[in-house]
mmCIF file of C-alpha atoms and ligand atoms in Angstrom:
data_model
loop_
_atom_site.group_PDB
_atom_site.id
_atom_site.type_symbol
_atom_site.label_atom_id
_atom_site.label_comp_id
_atom_site.label_asym_id
_atom_site.label_seq_id
_atom_site.Cartn_x
_atom_site.Cartn_y
_atom_site.Cartn_z
ATOM 1 C CA MET L 251 98.538 108.708 94.207
ATOM 2 C CA ILE L 252 97.429 106.139 95.985
ATOM 3 C CA ASN L 253 98.169 105.570 99.690
ATOM 4 C CA ASN L 254 99.934 102.688 100.491
ATOM 5 C CA PHE L 255 99.809 102.594 103.938
ATOM 6 C CA LYS L 256 96.947 99.901 104.340
ATOM 7 C CA LYS L 257 98.561 97.971 101.701
ATOM 8 C CA ILE L 258 101.837 97.231 103.875
ATOM 9 C CA PHE L 259 99.526 94.287 105.710
ATOM 10 C CA SER L 260 97.179 92.296 104.041
ATOM 11 C CA SER L 261 95.874 90.941 106.986
ATOM 12 C CA SER L 262 92.242 92.213 107.918
ATOM 13 C CA LYS L 263 93.601 92.345 111.575
ATOM 14 C CA PRO L 264 94.348 96.346 112.688
ATOM 15 C CA ILE L 265 97.599 97.711 112.219
ATOM 16 C CA VAL L 266 99.730 97.742 115.582
ATOM 17 C CA ILE L 267 102.740 100.043 116.316
ATOM 18 C CA ALA L 268 104.120 98.978 119.553
ATOM 19 C CA GLY L 269 107.115 99.410 121.240
ATOM 20 C CA PRO L 270 108.851 101.757 124.326
ATOM 21 C CA CYS L 271 107.912 105.674 124.581
ATOM 22 C CA SER L 272 111.863 105.840 124.533
ATOM 23 C CA ALA L 273 114.474 103.943 123.587
ATOM 24 C CA GLU L 274 116.775 103.543 126.542
ATOM 25 C CA THR L 275 119.518 100.977 126.227
ATOM 26 C CA GLU L 276 119.916 98.671 123.359
ATOM 27 C CA LYS L 277 119.308 95.604 125.653
ATOM 28 C CA GLN L 278 115.638 97.337 126.390
ATOM 29 C CA VAL L 279 114.916 97.940 122.771
ATOM 30 C CA LEU L 280 115.893 94.467 121.584
ATOM 31 C CA ALA L 281 114.490 92.449 124.422
ATOM 32 C CA THR L 282 110.933 94.526 124.074
ATOM 33 C CA ALA L 283 111.122 93.386 119.917
ATOM 34 C CA HIS L 284 111.987 90.158 120.359
ATOM 35 C CA LYS L 285 108.820 89.872 122.667
ATOM 36 C CA LEU L 286 106.548 91.705 120.025
ATOM 37 C CA LYS L 287 108.023 89.924 116.819
ATOM 38 C CA LYS L 288 105.410 87.001 116.816
ATOM 39 C CA HIS L 289 102.572 89.807 116.033
ATOM 40 C CA SER L 290 102.472 89.658 111.994
ATOM 41 C CA ASN L 291 101.020 93.061 111.567
ATOM 42 C CA LEU L 292 103.331 95.045 113.970
ATOM 43 C CA ILE L 293 105.686 97.899 113.444
ATOM 44 C CA PHE L 294 108.015 98.768 116.138
ATOM 45 C CA ARG L 295 108.090 102.200 117.607
ATOM 46 C CA ALA L 296 110.777 103.716 119.653
ATOM 47 C CA GLY L 297 111.238 107.693 120.321
ATOM 48 C CA ILE L 298 114.882 108.289 120.320
ATOM 49 C CA TRP L 299 114.453 112.556 120.136
ATOM 50 C CA LYS L 300 111.937 113.130 122.975
ATOM 51 C CA PRO L 301 109.931 116.225 122.835
ATOM 52 C CA ARG L 302 109.562 116.816 126.803
ATOM 53 C CA THR L 303 107.326 119.191 128.101
ATOM 54 C CA ARG L 304 109.637 120.668 130.833
ATOM 55 C CA PRO L 305 113.570 120.329 130.473
ATOM 56 C CA ASN L 306 115.690 118.317 132.482
ATOM 57 C CA SER L 307 114.011 115.217 132.157
ATOM 58 C CA PHE L 308 115.250 112.078 129.633
ATOM 59 C CA GLU L 309 115.400 113.837 126.359
ATOM 60 C CA GLY L 310 115.899 110.603 124.389
ATOM 61 C CA ILE L 311 119.189 108.483 123.538
ATOM 62 C CA GLY L 312 119.848 110.528 119.927
ATOM 63 C CA VAL L 313 121.132 109.079 116.945
ATOM 64 C CA GLU L 314 122.725 105.876 118.556
ATOM 65 C CA GLY L 315 119.396 104.544 118.977
ATOM 66 C CA LEU L 316 119.079 104.446 115.338
ATOM 67 C CA ASP L 317 121.533 101.386 115.043
ATOM 68 C CA TRP L 318 119.258 99.608 117.383
ATOM 69 C CA LEU L 319 116.247 100.336 115.270
ATOM 70 C CA LYS L 320 118.183 98.834 112.499
ATOM 71 C CA LYS L 321 119.270 95.748 114.726
ATOM 72 C CA VAL L 322 115.550 95.337 115.642
ATOM 73 C CA THR L 323 114.871 94.889 112.018
ATOM 74 C CA ASP L 324 118.005 92.707 111.605
ATOM 75 C CA GLU L 325 116.991 90.397 114.159
ATOM 76 C CA THR L 326 113.430 90.369 114.262
ATOM 77 C CA GLY L 327 112.096 91.379 110.753
ATOM 78 C CA LEU L 328 109.902 94.126 112.284
ATOM 79 C CA LYS L 329 109.604 97.055 110.443
ATOM 80 C CA THR L 330 110.257 100.510 112.610
ATOM 81 C CA THR L 331 109.038 103.925 113.046
ATOM 82 C CA VAL L 332 110.730 106.958 114.736
ATOM 83 C CA GLU L 333 109.623 110.149 115.823
ATOM 84 C CA VAL L 334 110.879 113.285 114.098
ATOM 85 C CA ALA L 335 110.868 117.043 114.675
ATOM 86 C CA LYS L 336 113.030 118.535 112.305
ATOM 87 C CA ALA L 337 114.985 117.939 108.833
ATOM 88 C CA LYS L 338 118.108 116.675 110.514
ATOM 89 C CA HIS L 339 116.075 114.048 112.150
ATOM 90 C CA VAL L 340 114.618 113.076 108.744
ATOM 91 C CA GLU L 341 117.728 112.871 106.956
ATOM 92 C CA LEU L 342 119.074 110.887 109.845
ATOM 93 C CA ALA L 343 116.323 108.248 110.133
ATOM 94 C CA ILE L 344 115.985 107.719 106.250
ATOM 95 C CA LYS L 345 119.916 107.338 106.303
ATOM 96 C CA HIS L 346 119.330 104.314 108.645
ATOM 97 C CA ASP L 347 116.407 102.663 107.151
ATOM 98 C CA VAL L 348 113.705 103.615 109.401
ATOM 99 C CA ASP L 349 110.660 102.249 107.753
ATOM 100 C CA MET L 350 108.139 105.035 108.719
ATOM 101 C CA LEU L 351 108.266 108.687 110.455
ATOM 102 C CA TRP L 352 105.783 109.575 112.843
ATOM 103 C CA ILE L 353 105.296 113.416 113.970
ATOM 104 C CA GLY L 354 104.728 114.208 117.378
ATOM 105 C CA ALA L 355 101.806 116.261 118.601
ATOM 106 C CA ARG L 356 104.052 119.336 119.946
ATOM 107 C CA THR L 357 105.159 119.183 116.305
ATOM 108 C CA THR L 358 102.387 118.976 114.512
ATOM 109 C CA GLY L 359 101.102 122.245 116.055
ATOM 110 C CA ASN L 360 104.099 124.280 114.433
ATOM 111 C CA PRO L 361 103.762 124.660 110.788
ATOM 112 C CA PHE L 362 107.408 125.896 110.757
ATOM 113 C CA ALA L 363 108.562 122.721 111.911
ATOM 114 C CA ILE L 364 106.108 121.023 109.527
ATOM 115 C CA GLN L 365 106.962 122.982 106.755
ATOM 116 C CA GLU L 366 110.732 122.098 107.411
ATOM 117 C CA ILE L 367 109.720 118.429 107.622
ATOM 118 C CA ALA L 368 107.709 118.812 104.441
ATOM 119 C CA ASP L 369 111.037 120.240 102.231
ATOM 120 C CA ALA L 370 113.130 117.459 103.664
ATOM 121 C CA LEU L 371 110.753 114.773 102.581
ATOM 122 C CA GLU L 372 110.382 115.866 99.191
ATOM 123 C CA ASN L 373 111.131 112.889 96.695
ATOM 124 C CA THR L 374 111.166 110.304 99.257
ATOM 125 C CA ASP L 375 108.267 107.854 99.086
ATOM 126 C CA ILE L 376 108.491 106.995 102.850
ATOM 127 C CA THR L 377 105.503 106.645 105.129
ATOM 128 C CA VAL L 378 104.423 109.202 107.416
ATOM 129 C CA LEU L 379 102.348 109.299 110.788
ATOM 130 C CA ILE L 380 100.960 112.495 111.806
ATOM 131 C CA LYS L 381 99.692 112.995 115.256
ATOM 132 C CA ASN L 382 97.001 115.396 116.260
ATOM 133 C CA PRO L 383 98.060 118.523 117.531
ATOM 134 C CA ILE L 384 98.136 119.100 121.178
ATOM 135 C CA ASN L 385 95.479 121.269 121.453
ATOM 136 C CA PRO L 386 91.857 120.819 119.661
ATOM 137 C CA GLU L 387 92.609 122.555 116.564
ATOM 138 C CA LEU L 388 91.469 120.677 113.641
ATOM 139 C CA ASN L 389 92.728 123.176 110.784
ATOM 140 C CA LEU L 390 96.511 122.549 112.255
ATOM 141 C CA TRP L 391 96.205 118.823 112.064
ATOM 142 C CA ILE L 392 94.796 119.388 108.621
ATOM 143 C CA GLY L 393 97.346 121.887 107.563
ATOM 144 C CA ALA L 394 100.306 119.156 108.486
ATOM 145 C CA ILE L 395 98.606 116.819 106.242
ATOM 146 C CA GLU L 396 98.277 119.316 103.310
ATOM 147 C CA ARG L 397 101.862 120.412 103.505
ATOM 148 C CA LEU L 398 103.003 117.100 103.257
ATOM 149 C CA GLN L 399 100.930 116.139 100.521
ATOM 150 C CA ASP L 400 101.987 119.713 98.764
ATOM 151 C CA ALA L 401 105.714 118.055 99.240
ATOM 152 C CA GLY L 402 104.392 115.061 97.383
ATOM 153 C CA VAL L 403 104.168 112.935 100.340
ATOM 154 C CA TYR L 404 101.089 110.799 99.906
ATOM 155 C CA ASN L 405 101.770 107.582 101.902
ATOM 156 C CA ILE L 406 100.292 109.376 104.939
ATOM 157 C CA ALA L 407 98.238 108.232 108.407
ATOM 158 C CA ALA L 408 96.989 110.255 111.073
ATOM 159 C CA ILE L 409 97.498 109.126 114.719
ATOM 160 C CA HIS L 410 94.595 110.344 117.022
ATOM 161 C CA ARG L 411 96.356 110.895 120.492
ATOM 162 C CA GLY L 412 93.747 113.158 122.237
ATOM 163 C CA PHE L 413 93.809 116.777 123.004
ATOM 164 C CA PHE L 414 95.413 118.645 126.051
ATOM 165 C CA ALA L 415 93.234 118.634 129.165
ATOM 166 C CA TYR L 416 93.847 121.712 131.311
ATOM 167 C CA LYS L 417 91.638 120.352 133.993
ATOM 168 C CA ASN L 418 91.460 117.149 135.365
ATOM 169 C CA SER L 419 89.951 114.430 133.572
ATOM 170 C CA LYS L 420 89.904 110.662 133.430
ATOM 171 C CA TYR L 421 92.656 110.776 130.569
ATOM 172 C CA ARG L 422 95.996 112.647 130.355
ATOM 173 C CA ASN L 423 94.692 113.661 127.022
ATOM 174 C CA ILE L 424 90.902 114.330 126.146
ATOM 175 C CA PRO L 425 90.120 111.808 122.713
ATOM 176 C CA GLN L 426 87.140 114.443 121.416
ATOM 177 C CA TRP L 427 86.439 111.517 119.125
ATOM 178 C CA GLN L 428 84.597 113.909 117.140
ATOM 179 C CA LEU L 429 87.683 115.750 115.626
ATOM 180 C CA ALA L 430 89.217 112.622 114.355
ATOM 181 C CA LEU L 431 85.836 111.849 112.468
ATOM 182 C CA ASP L 432 85.997 115.426 111.052
ATOM 183 C CA LEU L 433 89.311 114.724 109.930
ATOM 184 C CA LYS L 434 88.377 111.602 108.108
ATOM 185 C CA ARG L 435 85.211 113.271 106.919
ATOM 186 C CA LYS L 436 87.793 115.616 105.178
ATOM 187 C CA PHE L 437 90.340 113.007 103.925
ATOM 188 C CA PRO L 438 87.833 110.030 103.816
ATOM 189 C CA ASP L 439 90.922 107.255 102.449
ATOM 190 C CA LEU L 440 93.220 108.636 105.193
ATOM 191 C CA PRO L 441 94.310 105.585 107.556
ATOM 192 C CA MET L 442 93.383 106.168 111.185
ATOM 193 C CA ILE L 443 95.271 104.927 114.191
ATOM 194 C CA CYS L 444 94.483 105.282 117.702
ATOM 195 C CA ASP L 445 97.023 106.027 120.357
ATOM 196 C CA PRO L 446 95.626 105.055 123.577
ATOM 197 C CA SER L 447 98.615 105.261 125.369
ATOM 198 C CA HIS L 448 99.051 109.351 124.869
ATOM 199 C CA ILE L 449 94.898 109.237 125.392
ATOM 200 C CA SER L 450 94.703 107.676 128.627
ATOM 201 C CA GLY L 451 98.063 108.063 130.315
ATOM 202 C CA ASN L 452 97.280 105.049 132.330
ATOM 203 C CA SER L 453 98.003 101.584 131.494
ATOM 204 C CA ASN L 454 94.577 100.508 132.848
ATOM 205 C CA LEU L 455 92.737 102.328 130.364
ATOM 206 C CA ILE L 456 94.429 100.984 127.162
ATOM 207 C CA MET L 457 92.013 98.042 126.288
ATOM 208 C CA GLU L 458 88.681 100.019 126.639
ATOM 209 C CA ILE L 459 90.154 102.914 124.498
ATOM 210 C CA ALA L 460 91.625 100.526 122.076
ATOM 211 C CA GLN L 461 88.109 98.714 121.856
ATOM 212 C CA LYS L 462 86.311 102.122 121.085
ATOM 213 C CA ALA L 463 88.611 102.835 118.506
ATOM 214 C CA MET L 464 88.091 99.333 116.828
ATOM 215 C CA ASP L 465 84.388 99.809 117.107
ATOM 216 C CA MET L 466 84.782 103.224 115.413
ATOM 217 C CA SER L 467 86.746 101.042 112.477
ATOM 218 C CA TYR L 468 90.434 102.679 113.020
ATOM 219 C CA ASP L 469 93.018 100.977 111.041
ATOM 220 C CA GLY L 470 95.322 100.492 113.776
ATOM 221 C CA LEU L 471 96.634 101.296 117.411
ATOM 222 C CA MET L 472 99.926 102.364 118.599
ATOM 223 C CA ILE L 473 100.275 101.343 122.158
ATOM 224 C CA GLU L 474 103.720 101.976 124.265
ATOM 225 C CA THR L 475 105.233 98.627 125.242
ATOM 226 C CA HIS L 476 108.197 98.596 127.476
ATOM 227 C CA ILE L 477 109.739 95.419 128.652
ATOM 228 C CA ASP L 478 109.775 96.712 132.200
ATOM 229 C CA PRO L 479 107.413 99.782 132.527
ATOM 230 C CA LYS L 480 107.932 100.631 136.172
ATOM 231 C CA ASN L 481 111.348 101.696 135.189
ATOM 232 C CA ALA L 482 110.801 103.732 132.076
ATOM 233 C CA LEU L 483 112.728 106.737 131.566
ATOM 234 C CA SER L 484 109.276 108.222 130.206
ATOM 235 C CA ASP L 485 105.544 107.833 130.512
ATOM 236 C CA LYS L 486 105.814 105.038 132.947
ATOM 237 C CA GLU L 487 102.701 105.347 133.824
ATOM 238 C CA GLN L 488 101.007 104.138 130.551
ATOM 239 C CA GLN L 489 103.308 101.520 128.925
ATOM 240 C CA ILE L 490 102.613 98.183 129.338
ATOM 241 C CA THR L 491 104.698 94.889 129.086
ATOM 242 C CA PRO L 492 104.590 92.905 125.917
ATOM 243 C CA LEU L 493 102.963 90.247 127.749
ATOM 244 C CA GLU L 494 99.899 92.828 128.445
ATOM 245 C CA LEU L 495 99.970 93.819 124.653
ATOM 246 C CA ASP L 496 99.053 90.116 123.919
ATOM 247 C CA GLU L 497 96.464 89.960 126.056
ATOM 248 C CA ILE L 498 94.763 93.162 124.769
ATOM 249 C CA LEU L 499 95.264 92.308 121.397
ATOM 250 C CA ASN L 500 93.650 88.851 121.904
ATOM 251 C CA ASN L 501 90.678 90.464 123.723
ATOM 252 C CA LEU L 502 90.122 92.821 121.196
ATOM 253 C CA ILE L 503 87.096 92.396 119.187
ATOM 254 C CA VAL L 504 87.640 93.712 115.624
ATOM 255 C CA ARG L 505 84.086 93.741 113.890
ATOM 256 C CA ASN L 506 83.868 93.355 110.271
ATOM 257 C CA PHE L 507 82.546 96.548 108.794
ATOM 258 C CA ASP L 508 79.999 95.265 106.526
ATOM 259 C CA ILE L 509 78.231 98.188 104.711
ATOM 260 C CA ASP L 510 74.955 96.030 103.578
ATOM 261 C CA ASP L 511 73.157 95.736 107.293
ATOM 262 C CA LYS L 512 75.718 97.091 109.626
ATOM 263 C CA GLU L 513 76.288 100.899 108.223
ATOM 264 C CA PHE L 514 73.464 101.795 110.505
ATOM 265 C CA LYS L 515 75.096 100.298 113.678
ATOM 266 C CA ALA L 516 77.858 101.417 112.792
ATOM 267 C CA THR L 517 76.956 105.017 112.861
ATOM 268 C CA LEU L 518 74.829 104.357 115.971
ATOM 269 C CA LYS L 519 77.837 103.150 117.752
ATOM 270 C CA GLN L 520 79.850 106.111 116.864
ATOM 271 C CA LEU L 521 77.489 108.364 118.075
ATOM 272 C CA ARG L 522 77.351 106.486 121.428
ATOM 273 C CA ILE L 523 80.607 106.794 121.874
ATOM 274 C CA GLN L 524 80.522 110.517 121.540
ATOM 275 C CA ILE L 525 77.795 110.682 123.729
ATOM 276 C CA ASP L 526 79.880 108.731 126.406
ATOM 277 C CA ASP L 527 82.630 111.283 126.190
ATOM 278 C CA LEU L 528 80.105 114.236 126.694
ATOM 279 C CA ASP L 529 78.787 112.500 129.776
ATOM 280 C CA ILE L 530 82.115 112.193 131.183
ATOM 281 C CA GLU L 531 82.564 115.953 130.180
ATOM 282 C CA LEU L 532 79.332 116.855 131.958
ATOM 283 C CA LEU L 533 80.152 115.025 134.847
ATOM 284 C CA ASP L 534 83.447 116.459 134.984
ATOM 285 C CA VAL L 535 81.919 119.920 134.737
ATOM 286 C CA LEU L 536 79.301 119.123 137.490
ATOM 287 C CA LYS L 537 82.467 118.101 139.683
ATOM 288 C CA ARG L 538 84.016 121.314 139.159
ATOM 289 C CA ARG L 539 80.571 123.359 139.941
ATOM 290 C CA MET L 540 80.280 121.504 143.151
ATOM 291 C CA GLN L 541 83.878 122.651 144.148
ATOM 292 C CA LEU L 542 82.820 125.958 143.230
ATOM 293 C CA VAL L 543 79.683 125.987 145.604
ATOM 294 C CA GLU L 544 82.168 124.382 148.440
ATOM 295 C CA LYS L 545 83.848 127.600 148.284
ATOM 296 C CA ILE L 546 81.025 129.666 148.407
ATOM 297 C CA GLY L 547 79.909 127.905 151.455
ATOM 298 C CA HIS L 548 82.822 128.820 153.022
ATOM 299 C CA HIS L 549 82.934 132.238 151.950
ATOM 300 C CA LYS L 550 79.402 132.842 153.218
ATOM 301 C CA LYS L 551 80.022 130.777 156.557
ATOM 302 C CA GLU L 552 83.024 133.173 157.418
ATOM 303 C CA ASN L 553 80.765 136.249 156.608
ATOM 304 C CA LYS L 554 77.208 134.731 158.311
ATOM 305 C CA VAL L 555 75.314 134.894 155.243
ATOM 306 C CA THR L 556 72.551 132.747 154.538
ATOM 307 C CA ILE L 557 72.647 129.945 152.046
ATOM 308 C CA LEU L 558 69.849 130.246 149.730
ATOM 309 C CA GLN L 559 69.485 133.840 148.008
ATOM 310 C CA ASN L 560 66.549 133.626 146.313
ATOM 311 C CA ASN L 561 66.882 136.385 143.975
ATOM 312 C CA ARG L 562 70.023 135.235 142.567
ATOM 313 C CA TRP L 563 68.337 131.753 142.188
ATOM 314 C CA ILE L 564 65.284 133.327 140.465
ATOM 315 C CA GLU L 565 67.392 135.406 138.080
ATOM 316 C CA MET L 566 69.656 132.320 137.479
ATOM 317 C CA LEU L 567 66.807 130.339 136.703
ATOM 318 C CA LYS L 568 65.416 132.789 134.119
ATOM 319 C CA ILE L 569 68.663 133.540 132.780
ATOM 320 C CA ARG L 570 69.687 129.801 132.139
ATOM 321 C CA THR L 571 65.977 128.816 130.870
ATOM 322 C CA LYS L 572 66.144 131.569 128.318
ATOM 323 C CA TYR L 573 69.734 130.430 127.089
ATOM 324 C CA GLY L 574 68.648 126.735 127.015
ATOM 325 C CA LYS L 575 65.644 127.324 125.274
ATOM 326 C CA GLU L 576 67.255 129.522 122.560
ATOM 327 C CA ASN L 577 69.755 126.666 122.206
ATOM 328 C CA GLY L 578 66.954 123.811 121.704
ATOM 329 C CA LEU L 579 66.436 122.630 125.004
ATOM 330 C CA SER L 580 62.952 122.510 126.727
ATOM 331 C CA GLU L 581 62.148 124.356 129.559
ATOM 332 C CA HIS L 582 60.697 121.539 131.399
ATOM 333 C CA PHE L 583 63.752 119.992 130.841
ATOM 334 C CA ILE L 584 66.366 122.789 131.703
ATOM 335 C CA GLN L 585 64.144 123.588 134.819
ATOM 336 C CA GLN L 586 64.316 119.842 136.060
ATOM 337 C CA LEU L 587 68.077 120.022 135.548
ATOM 338 C CA LEU L 588 68.703 123.334 136.970
ATOM 339 C CA LYS L 589 66.505 122.581 140.164
ATOM 340 C CA ALA L 590 68.402 119.338 140.877
ATOM 341 C CA ILE L 591 71.629 120.943 140.483
ATOM 342 C CA HIS L 592 70.624 123.622 142.756
ATOM 343 C CA GLN L 593 69.288 121.212 145.290
ATOM 344 C CA GLU L 594 72.219 119.491 145.231
ATOM 345 C CA SER L 595 74.606 122.563 145.942
ATOM 346 C CA ILE L 596 72.235 123.558 148.737
ATOM 347 C CA ASP L 597 72.657 120.312 150.295
ATOM 348 C CA LYS L 598 76.752 120.448 149.561
ATOM 349 C CA GLN L 599 76.550 124.259 151.247
ATOM 350 C CA ASN L 600 74.598 123.146 154.384
ATOM 351 C CA LYS L 601 77.213 120.572 155.148
ATOM 352 C CA VAL L 602 79.658 123.237 154.871
ATOM 353 C CA MET L 603 77.947 125.690 157.071
ATOM 354 C CA ASN L 604 76.972 123.010 159.430
ATOM 355 C CA ASN L 605 79.850 121.011 160.099
HETATM 356 C C1 LIG Q 831 105.291 109.692 122.042
HETATM 357 O O1 LIG Q 831 104.865 109.145 120.889
HETATM 358 O O2 LIG Q 831 105.970 109.098 122.620
HETATM 359 C C2 LIG Q 831 105.189 110.969 121.727
HETATM 360 C C3 LIG Q 831 105.678 111.961 122.366
HETATM 361 O O3 LIG Q 831 103.740 111.106 121.721
HETATM 362 P P1 LIG Q 831 103.041 112.763 121.482
HETATM 363 O O4 LIG Q 831 103.361 113.346 120.457
HETATM 364 O O5 LIG Q 831 101.368 112.172 121.293
HETATM 365 O O6 LIG Q 831 102.983 113.282 123.177
HETATM 366 MN MN1 LIG Q 832 105.152 108.628 125.269
#
């Protein structure tokens, strides 16, 4: 069976799924949709059942919002998509002529819910977009796709929305591009959409992530767009206005993927993007290490202990060098690196002790 998703739009432009995190009022939904309708390759999104991590926040307008989505199509001609998390949602969304369904990150991680959705989708030919699960477990993402395929759903695309970051990071959800690439390796024909909104959690970072996705040949973008982001009832920090979306789409460089002479460059770019991510991870780890060093500094100060404890340093250097060498790093490199880190740690502790 052929996946029809990419055929929906004939243009070579990326598919853009835009609209508010949540449908809040009929007025907000329609006003947003009217501002977005000029984009020929756009699907309108709005969540009406919102899976909130903690209770007592806005949990969506519910089924009433499906009538608003119908109005969106009637008034603007835009296709629509909505998040579904259980069989009842699927049934209601299809009944209200929603064009596509998406499965949220919290649901992809739950095989019971996915199976229930797959069963409800049997014998329908609706397109389903599957977000990556919250935790970086590729098999959960693969499993969700397989469960839908087993139910005869073939119009599937994946949405890469990043993975949970317990510690502070530049991003709300760490992209871990490698996982999306691994999924793509498993399903080479699967269209891949990037969701810079949920990756970044920050409206200022949407452009750079969207561009990265384009440079990695993603098929489309899902970008949360709200008529008045500051007053949004959910995800207000990451939503952008329709005007800001216009600007991003105008500035986005969509490169042609020309296999003949550009394959080499495309691969290089993908690898560099992974390196960029790893470097940020490295810096985040170093930051956390220095925070611990400062804690130790305070502890030593209170107990009147010297900064440099030579035995520990010699032992550390030995163990780390051995570990590094076992993992293919040269002795010279490991020692240079460790010495630089150690020096910085001593300087930090010095400050703590003598301030
Ligand atoms: C959403 O798209 O509004 C949403 C809830 O996303 P996620 O499932 O990626 O958290
Ligand atoms: Mn959201």
